[in-house]
CSV table of C-alpha atoms in Angstrom, one decimal:
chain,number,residue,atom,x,y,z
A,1,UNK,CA,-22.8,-16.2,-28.8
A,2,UNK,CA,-21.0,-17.4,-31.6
A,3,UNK,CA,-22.9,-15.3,-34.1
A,4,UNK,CA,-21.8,-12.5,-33.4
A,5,UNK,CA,-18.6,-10.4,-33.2
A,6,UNK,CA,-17.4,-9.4,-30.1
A,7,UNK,CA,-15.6,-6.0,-29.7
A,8,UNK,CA,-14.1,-4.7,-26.7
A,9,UNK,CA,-12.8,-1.7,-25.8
A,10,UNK,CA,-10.1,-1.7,-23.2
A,11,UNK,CA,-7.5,-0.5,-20.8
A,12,UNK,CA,-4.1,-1.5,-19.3
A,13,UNK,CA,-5.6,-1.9,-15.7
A,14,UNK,CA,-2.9,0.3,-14.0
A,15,UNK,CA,-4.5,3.5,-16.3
A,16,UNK,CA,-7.8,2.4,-16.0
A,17,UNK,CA,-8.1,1.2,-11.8
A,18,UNK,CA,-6.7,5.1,-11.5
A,19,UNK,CA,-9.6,6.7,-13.8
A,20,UNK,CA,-12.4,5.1,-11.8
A,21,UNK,CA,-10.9,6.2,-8.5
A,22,UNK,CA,-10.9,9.8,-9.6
A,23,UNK,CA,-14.2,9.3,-11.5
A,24,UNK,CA,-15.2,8.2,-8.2
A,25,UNK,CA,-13.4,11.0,-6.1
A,26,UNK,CA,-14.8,13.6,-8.8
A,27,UNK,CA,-18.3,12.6,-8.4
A,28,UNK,CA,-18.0,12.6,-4.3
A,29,UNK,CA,-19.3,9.3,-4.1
A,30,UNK,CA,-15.8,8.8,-2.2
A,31,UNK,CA,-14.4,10.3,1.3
A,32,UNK,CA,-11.3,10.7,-0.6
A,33,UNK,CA,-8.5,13.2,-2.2
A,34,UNK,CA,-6.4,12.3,-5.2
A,35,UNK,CA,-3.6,11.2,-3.4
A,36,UNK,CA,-1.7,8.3,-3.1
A,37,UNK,CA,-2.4,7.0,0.3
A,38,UNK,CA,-6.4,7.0,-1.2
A,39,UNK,CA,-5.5,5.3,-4.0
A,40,UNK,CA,-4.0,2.4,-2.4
A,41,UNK,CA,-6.7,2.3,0.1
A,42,UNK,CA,-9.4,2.2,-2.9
A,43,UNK,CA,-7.3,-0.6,-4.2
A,44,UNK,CA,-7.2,-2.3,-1.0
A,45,UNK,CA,-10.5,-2.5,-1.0
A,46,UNK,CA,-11.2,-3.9,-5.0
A,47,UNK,CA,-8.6,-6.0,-4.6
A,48,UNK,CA,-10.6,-7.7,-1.2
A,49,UNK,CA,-14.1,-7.2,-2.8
A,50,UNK,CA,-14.7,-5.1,-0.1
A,51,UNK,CA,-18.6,-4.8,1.1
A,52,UNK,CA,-17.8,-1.1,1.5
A,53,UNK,CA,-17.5,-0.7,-2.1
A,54,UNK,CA,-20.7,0.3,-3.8
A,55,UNK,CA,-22.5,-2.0,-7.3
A,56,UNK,CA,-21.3,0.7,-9.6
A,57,UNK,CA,-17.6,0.6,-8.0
A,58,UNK,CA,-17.4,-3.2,-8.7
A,59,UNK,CA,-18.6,-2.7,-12.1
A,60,UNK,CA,-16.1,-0.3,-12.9
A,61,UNK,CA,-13.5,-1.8,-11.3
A,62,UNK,CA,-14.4,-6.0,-12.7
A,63,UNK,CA,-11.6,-7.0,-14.6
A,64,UNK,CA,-12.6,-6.0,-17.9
A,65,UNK,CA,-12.5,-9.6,-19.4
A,66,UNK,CA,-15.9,-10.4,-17.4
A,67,UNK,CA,-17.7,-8.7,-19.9
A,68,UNK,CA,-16.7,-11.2,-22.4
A,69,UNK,CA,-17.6,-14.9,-22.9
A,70,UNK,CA,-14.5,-17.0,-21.2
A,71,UNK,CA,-11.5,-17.5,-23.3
A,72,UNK,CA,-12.2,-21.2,-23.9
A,73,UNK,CA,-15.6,-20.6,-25.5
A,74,UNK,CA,-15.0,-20.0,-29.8
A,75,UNK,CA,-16.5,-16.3,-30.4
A,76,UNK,CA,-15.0,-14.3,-32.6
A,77,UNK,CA,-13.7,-11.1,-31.2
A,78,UNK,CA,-11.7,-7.9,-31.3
A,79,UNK,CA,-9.9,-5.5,-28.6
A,80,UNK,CA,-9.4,-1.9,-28.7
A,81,UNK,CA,-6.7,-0.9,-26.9
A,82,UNK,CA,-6.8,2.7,-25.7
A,83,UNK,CA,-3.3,3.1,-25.9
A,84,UNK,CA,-3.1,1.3,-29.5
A,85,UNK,CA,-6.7,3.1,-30.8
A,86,UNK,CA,-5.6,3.9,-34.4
A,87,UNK,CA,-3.8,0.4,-34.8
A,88,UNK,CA,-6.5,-1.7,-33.5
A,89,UNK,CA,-8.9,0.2,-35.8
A,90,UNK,CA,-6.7,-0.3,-38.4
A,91,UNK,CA,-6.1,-3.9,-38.0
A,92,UNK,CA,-10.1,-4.3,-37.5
A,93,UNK,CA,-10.9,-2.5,-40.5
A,94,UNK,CA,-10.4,-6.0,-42.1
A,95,UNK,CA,-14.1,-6.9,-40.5
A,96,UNK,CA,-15.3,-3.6,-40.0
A,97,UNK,CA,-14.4,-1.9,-42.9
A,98,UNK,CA,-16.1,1.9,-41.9
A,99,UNK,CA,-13.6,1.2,-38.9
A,100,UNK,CA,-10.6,2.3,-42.1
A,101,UNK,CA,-12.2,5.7,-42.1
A,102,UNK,CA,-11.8,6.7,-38.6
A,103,UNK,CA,-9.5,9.6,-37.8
A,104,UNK,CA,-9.2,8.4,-33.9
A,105,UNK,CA,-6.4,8.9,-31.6
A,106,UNK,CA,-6.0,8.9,-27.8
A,107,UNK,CA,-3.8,10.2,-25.4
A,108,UNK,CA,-4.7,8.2,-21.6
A,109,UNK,CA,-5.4,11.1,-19.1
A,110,UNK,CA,-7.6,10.4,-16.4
A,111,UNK,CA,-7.6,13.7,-15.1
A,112,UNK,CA,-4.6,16.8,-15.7
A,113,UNK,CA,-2.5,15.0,-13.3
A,114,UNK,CA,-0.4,11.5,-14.7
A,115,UNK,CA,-1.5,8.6,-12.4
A,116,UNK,CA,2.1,7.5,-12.2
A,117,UNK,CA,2.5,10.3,-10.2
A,118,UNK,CA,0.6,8.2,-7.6
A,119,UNK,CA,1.5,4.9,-8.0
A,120,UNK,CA,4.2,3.2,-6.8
A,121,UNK,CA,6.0,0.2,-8.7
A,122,UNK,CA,4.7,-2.3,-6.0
A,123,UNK,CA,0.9,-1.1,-5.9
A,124,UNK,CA,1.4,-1.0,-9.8
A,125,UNK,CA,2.4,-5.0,-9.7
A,126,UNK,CA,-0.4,-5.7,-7.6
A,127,UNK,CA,-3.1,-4.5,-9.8
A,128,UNK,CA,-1.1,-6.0,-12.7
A,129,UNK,CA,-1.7,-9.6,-10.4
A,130,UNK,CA,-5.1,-8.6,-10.0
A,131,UNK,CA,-5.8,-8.3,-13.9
A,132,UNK,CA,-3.8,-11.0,-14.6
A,133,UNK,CA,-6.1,-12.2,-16.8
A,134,UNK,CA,-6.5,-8.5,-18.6
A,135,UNK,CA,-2.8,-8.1,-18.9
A,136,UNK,CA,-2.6,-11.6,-20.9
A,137,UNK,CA,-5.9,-11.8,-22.7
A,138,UNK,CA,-5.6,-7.9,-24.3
A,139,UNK,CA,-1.6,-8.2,-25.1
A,140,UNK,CA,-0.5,-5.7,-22.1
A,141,UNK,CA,2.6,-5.9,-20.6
A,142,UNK,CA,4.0,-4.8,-17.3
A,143,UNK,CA,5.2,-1.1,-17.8
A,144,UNK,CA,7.8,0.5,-15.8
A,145,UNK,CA,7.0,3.8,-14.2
A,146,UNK,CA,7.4,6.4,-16.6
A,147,UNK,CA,6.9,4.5,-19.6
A,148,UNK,CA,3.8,4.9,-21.4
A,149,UNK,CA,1.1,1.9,-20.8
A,150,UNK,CA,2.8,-1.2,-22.6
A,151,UNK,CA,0.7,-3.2,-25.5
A,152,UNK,CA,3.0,-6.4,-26.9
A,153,UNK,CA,3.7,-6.2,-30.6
């Protein structure tokens, strides 16, 4: 593993925990409405590992820093934020230099509605708990609700 150079493309888990429930709801392989009373029962049942959910749910919903090797293990990698896409690219351009070129930028919309619209502050700190580990190892912070996804400077 330490040959190569990890790159990861990533999420603040709030944003991203919405677009696979509506992924999910779009693509009928829920018995659910957008709406936030299905929403916080989808997150009831990542947040249990619930056998209801199906293999692809898990995968989309791991935290997304089980896809890397664990923190303590010396790889050399980079994150792409989704909410920081043209800064991250800049900053990797360093090691990737075609990454310099890129005319990229990203607004987070999971769908034409604003997934604040369905989350409340506590449900949002509870998948914040969940992804602990996300919200430290990619440099998110908590956001407050009607603030755009946070990324420490």
């Amino acid at each position: 593993l330490s040959d190569y150079h990890w790159i990861d493309s990533v999420r603040h888990p709030v944003a991203r925990l919405f677009s696979a429930f509506t992924f999910q709801v779009a693509k009928e392989r829920l018995a659910a409405t957008v709406c936030t009373a299905h929403f916080e029962e989808f997150c009831r049942l990542v947040f249990s590992n619930s056998p209801q959910l199906t293999q692809q749910q898990r995968l989309h919903t791991w935290p997304q820093s089980m896809w890397l090797p664990s923190a303590s293990v010396p790889v050399r990698f980079s994150i792409i934020r989704q909410e920081s896409l043209a800064e991250d690219l800049k900053r990797m351009s360093r090691d990737v230099p075609t990454f310099g070129s890129a005319r990229l930028s990203h607004i987070g919309k999971s769908f034409e509605g604003k997934w604040r619209d369905y989350v409340s502050l506590d449900l949002q700190r509870k998948i914040e708990e969940y992804y602990a580990e996300d919200m430290m190892r990619f440099g998110y912070r908590s956001i407050s609700i009607g603030q755009e996804c946070g990324v420490a400077k």
